[in-house]
mmCIF file of C-alpha atoms in Angstrom:
data_model
loop_
_atom_site.group_PDB
_atom_site.id
_atom_site.type_symbol
_atom_site.label_atom_id
_atom_site.label_comp_id
_atom_site.label_asym_id
_atom_site.label_seq_id
_atom_site.Cartn_x
_atom_site.Cartn_y
_atom_site.Cartn_z
ATOM 1 C CA MET A 187 0.000 0.000 0.000
ATOM 2 C CA GLN A 188 1.375 3.408 -0.969
ATOM 3 C CA PRO A 189 1.618 5.980 1.810
ATOM 4 C CA GLN A 190 -0.679 8.969 1.681
ATOM 5 C CA GLN A 191 1.631 11.904 1.073
ATOM 6 C CA ARG A 192 0.291 15.211 2.311
ATOM 7 C CA SER A 193 1.201 18.855 2.532
ATOM 8 C CA MET A 194 0.019 21.035 5.378
ATOM 9 C CA THR A 195 0.295 24.738 6.136
ATOM 10 C CA ILE A 196 -0.589 26.244 9.500
ATOM 11 C CA ILE A 197 -0.796 30.016 9.977
ATOM 12 C CA ALA A 198 -0.857 31.691 13.400
ATOM 13 C CA PRO A 199 -0.796 35.430 14.199
ATOM 14 C CA VAL A 200 2.248 36.508 16.204
ATOM 15 C CA VAL A 201 1.780 38.573 19.362
ATOM 16 C CA ARG A 202 2.936 42.126 18.618
ATOM 17 C CA GLY A 203 6.377 42.799 20.010
ATOM 18 C CA ARG A 204 7.350 39.101 20.040
ATOM 19 C CA GLU A 205 8.439 38.880 16.390
ATOM 20 C CA GLN A 206 12.177 39.276 16.982
ATOM 21 C CA SER A 207 12.385 36.777 19.830
ATOM 22 C CA LEU A 208 10.460 34.283 17.664
ATOM 23 C CA LYS A 209 12.811 34.873 14.730
ATOM 24 C CA ASP A 210 15.805 34.420 17.047
ATOM 25 C CA LEU A 211 14.404 31.110 18.330
ATOM 26 C CA LEU A 212 13.676 29.799 14.832
ATOM 27 C CA THR A 213 17.134 30.888 13.666
ATOM 28 C CA SER A 214 18.762 28.968 16.529
ATOM 29 C CA ILE A 215 16.773 25.860 15.584
ATOM 30 C CA GLY A 216 17.666 26.301 11.916
ATOM 31 C CA ARG A 217 21.376 26.592 12.641
ATOM 32 C CA ASP A 218 21.446 23.044 13.998
ATOM 33 C CA ILE A 219 18.485 21.066 12.695
ATOM 34 C CA GLU A 220 19.744 17.737 14.015
ATOM 35 C CA GLY A 221 21.274 18.810 17.327
ATOM 36 C CA ASN A 222 19.281 21.806 18.559
ATOM 37 C CA THR A 223 17.871 21.525 22.068
ATOM 38 C CA HIS A 224 14.304 22.407 21.067
ATOM 39 C CA ILE A 225 13.022 19.893 18.539
ATOM 40 C CA GLN A 226 14.524 16.682 17.225
ATOM 41 C CA PHE A 227 13.044 16.164 13.786
ATOM 42 C CA ALA A 228 14.469 12.627 13.631
ATOM 43 C CA ARG A 229 11.754 11.657 16.128
ATOM 44 C CA PHE A 230 9.196 12.278 13.363
ATOM 45 C CA PRO A 231 10.088 9.769 10.648
ATOM 46 C CA ASN A 232 7.071 10.666 8.507
ATOM 47 C CA ILE A 233 8.215 14.239 7.823
ATOM 48 C CA HIS A 234 9.805 14.719 4.412
ATOM 49 C CA PHE A 235 10.296 18.444 4.893
ATOM 50 C CA ALA A 236 9.244 21.053 7.443
ATOM 51 C CA ARG A 237 9.785 24.778 7.732
ATOM 52 C CA TRP A 238 8.706 27.764 9.791
ATOM 53 C CA THR A 239 8.844 31.337 8.636
ATOM 54 C CA VAL A 240 7.694 34.641 10.048
ATOM 55 C CA ILE A 241 5.714 36.679 7.550
ATOM 56 C CA PRO A 242 6.110 40.343 8.495
ATOM 57 C CA SER A 243 3.102 42.555 9.038
ATOM 58 C CA SER A 244 2.174 44.667 6.048
ATOM 59 C CA SER A 245 1.982 47.634 8.417
ATOM 60 C CA PRO A 246 4.429 47.021 11.290
ATOM 61 C CA GLN A 247 4.153 50.566 12.641
ATOM 62 C CA ASP A 248 0.342 50.478 12.782
ATOM 63 C CA SER A 249 -0.863 48.586 15.860
ATOM 64 C CA SER A 250 -4.362 48.409 14.383
ATOM 65 C CA GLY A 251 -3.070 46.733 11.215
ATOM 66 C CA PRO A 252 -2.605 43.022 10.661
ATOM 67 C CA PRO A 253 -0.030 41.253 12.854
ATOM 68 C CA SER A 254 2.958 39.307 11.617
ATOM 69 C CA LEU A 255 2.188 35.660 10.958
ATOM 70 C CA LEU A 256 4.008 32.449 11.775
ATOM 71 C CA ALA A 257 3.703 29.986 8.910
ATOM 72 C CA PHE A 258 4.531 26.318 9.336
ATOM 73 C CA GLY A 259 4.584 24.082 6.298
ATOM 74 C CA THR A 260 5.303 20.407 6.001
ATOM 75 C CA ASP A 261 5.294 17.591 3.509
ATOM 76 C CA HIS A 262 4.677 14.305 5.287
ATOM 77 C CA ASP A 263 3.354 10.776 5.052
ATOM 78 C CA GLY A 264 -0.105 10.129 6.477
ATOM 79 C CA PRO A 265 -2.982 12.306 7.636
ATOM 80 C CA ASP A 266 -2.405 15.795 9.057
ATOM 81 C CA GLU A 267 -4.168 14.745 12.249
ATOM 82 C CA THR A 268 -1.661 11.950 12.851
ATOM 83 C CA LEU A 269 1.325 14.255 12.382
ATOM 84 C CA ILE A 270 -0.200 16.862 14.695
ATOM 85 C CA ARG A 271 -1.013 14.232 17.328
ATOM 86 C CA ASP A 272 2.546 12.884 17.151
ATOM 87 C CA ALA A 273 4.061 16.372 17.333
ATOM 88 C CA VAL A 274 1.930 17.406 20.286
ATOM 89 C CA GLY A 275 2.741 14.103 21.986
ATOM 90 C CA GLY A 276 6.473 14.156 21.316
ATOM 91 C CA ALA A 277 7.509 17.803 21.066
ATOM 92 C CA ILE A 278 5.056 19.820 23.150
ATOM 93 C CA ASP A 279 7.850 21.734 24.925
ATOM 94 C CA ALA A 280 9.349 22.814 21.594
ATOM 95 C CA LEU A 281 5.937 23.735 20.227
ATOM 96 C CA ASP A 282 5.227 25.724 23.385
ATOM 97 C CA ALA A 283 8.540 27.595 23.047
ATOM 98 C CA ILE A 284 7.622 28.521 19.475
ATOM 99 C CA TYR A 285 3.873 29.078 19.659
ATOM 100 C CA SER A 286 3.919 30.926 22.983
ATOM 101 C CA HIS A 287 4.860 33.827 20.689
ATOM 102 C CA CYS A 288 1.497 33.462 18.937
ATOM 103 C CA GLU A 289 -1.977 34.722 19.747
ATOM 104 C CA SER A 290 -4.378 32.340 21.507
ATOM 105 C CA TRP A 291 -1.811 29.567 22.047
ATOM 106 C CA PRO A 292 -3.328 27.347 24.762
ATOM 107 C CA GLY A 293 0.033 26.289 26.194
ATOM 108 C CA PRO A 294 1.416 22.817 26.799
ATOM 109 C CA GLY A 295 -0.934 21.853 29.630
ATOM 110 C CA ASP A 296 -3.696 20.468 27.440
ATOM 111 C CA ARG A 297 -2.411 18.509 24.467
ATOM 112 C CA GLY A 298 -5.930 18.163 23.065
ATOM 113 C CA ARG A 299 -6.360 21.947 22.966
ATOM 114 C CA ALA A 300 -2.886 22.307 21.451
ATOM 115 C CA ALA A 301 -3.797 19.836 18.683
ATOM 116 C CA ALA A 302 -7.086 21.661 18.097
ATOM 117 C CA TYR A 303 -5.141 24.950 17.842
ATOM 118 C CA PHE A 304 -3.089 23.560 14.952
ATOM 119 C CA LEU A 305 -5.979 21.853 13.221
ATOM 120 C CA SER A 306 -8.062 25.035 13.300
ATOM 121 C CA ARG A 307 -5.253 27.048 11.707
ATOM 122 C CA ARG A 308 -4.626 24.819 8.699
ATOM 123 C CA ILE A 309 -5.124 26.490 5.366
ATOM 124 C CA PRO A 310 -5.810 24.603 2.144
ATOM 125 C CA TYR A 311 -3.160 24.470 -0.538
ATOM 126 C CA GLY A 312 -3.898 25.295 -4.133
ATOM 127 C CA ALA A 313 -1.145 23.222 -5.689
ATOM 128 C CA ARG A 314 1.659 20.961 -4.579
ATOM 129 C CA HIS A 315 4.329 18.778 -6.124
ATOM 130 C CA ILE A 316 5.347 15.295 -5.032
ATOM 131 C CA ALA A 317 8.750 14.386 -6.467
ATOM 132 C CA CYS A 318 8.798 10.745 -5.379
ATOM 133 C CA ARG A 319 5.164 9.684 -5.411
ATOM 134 C CA GLY A 320 4.376 6.738 -3.178
ATOM 135 C CA ARG A 321 7.748 6.656 -1.400
ATOM 136 C CA THR A 322 8.021 6.997 2.358
ATOM 137 C CA VAL A 323 10.715 9.031 4.057
ATOM 138 C CA GLN A 324 12.509 5.804 5.027
ATOM 139 C CA GLN A 325 12.368 4.439 1.484
ATOM 140 C CA LEU A 326 13.959 7.652 0.203
ATOM 141 C CA LYS A 327 16.689 7.516 2.863
ATOM 142 C CA ASP A 328 17.372 3.882 1.974
ATOM 143 C CA ALA A 329 17.610 4.754 -1.740
ATOM 144 C CA VAL A 330 20.074 7.582 -1.056
ATOM 145 C CA ALA A 331 22.188 5.258 1.113
ATOM 146 C CA ALA A 332 22.134 2.530 -1.568
ATOM 147 C CA HIS A 333 23.174 5.073 -4.193
ATOM 148 C CA GLY A 334 26.104 6.109 -2.013
ATOM 149 C CA ARG A 335 27.218 2.501 -1.525
ATOM 150 C CA MET A 336 26.961 1.797 -5.265
ATOM 151 C CA GLU A 337 28.879 4.947 -6.136
ATOM 152 C CA ALA A 338 31.635 4.058 -3.657
ATOM 153 C CA TYR A 339 31.871 0.529 -5.099
ATOM 154 C CA VAL A 340 32.076 1.774 -8.686
ATOM 155 C CA ASP A 341 34.693 4.369 -7.711
ATOM 156 C CA ALA A 342 36.766 1.680 -5.984
ATOM 157 C CA VAL A 343 36.549 -0.744 -8.935
ATOM 158 C CA VAL A 344 37.206 1.840 -11.653
ATOM 159 C CA ARG A 345 40.291 3.320 -9.974
#
């Protein structure tokens, strides 16, 4: 059975005045994806790709204008609800560190409310591209590893 590959985008308004501390946190995570102390993406083997970005307010000087937005996007295997449940179950402290910068974040105390927060902020996508249709994250990792072993063998034999 082929895995159901999905894309998901979640948008949350950022609390005014918290934009820079959020950007600093996301930058620290991005500098060391595998070893940062906030979130260990390897614990989520169904994620092909994930990213956060802060979308600046269109009127940052006007407190009555729209706030900045935190956008989270992912390409993953399986239903959105499963990924959100797994993330809330396995990375609630990291999610709290990030989303405590956002309006209406319920905090880590109630994982059900945290999951509902994410589910209610999903936006539909208009188009998406799947490069390796029907392949799980693990199958892609295995293929890359096999390619590396084959390339090393050929290099050793040809030289």
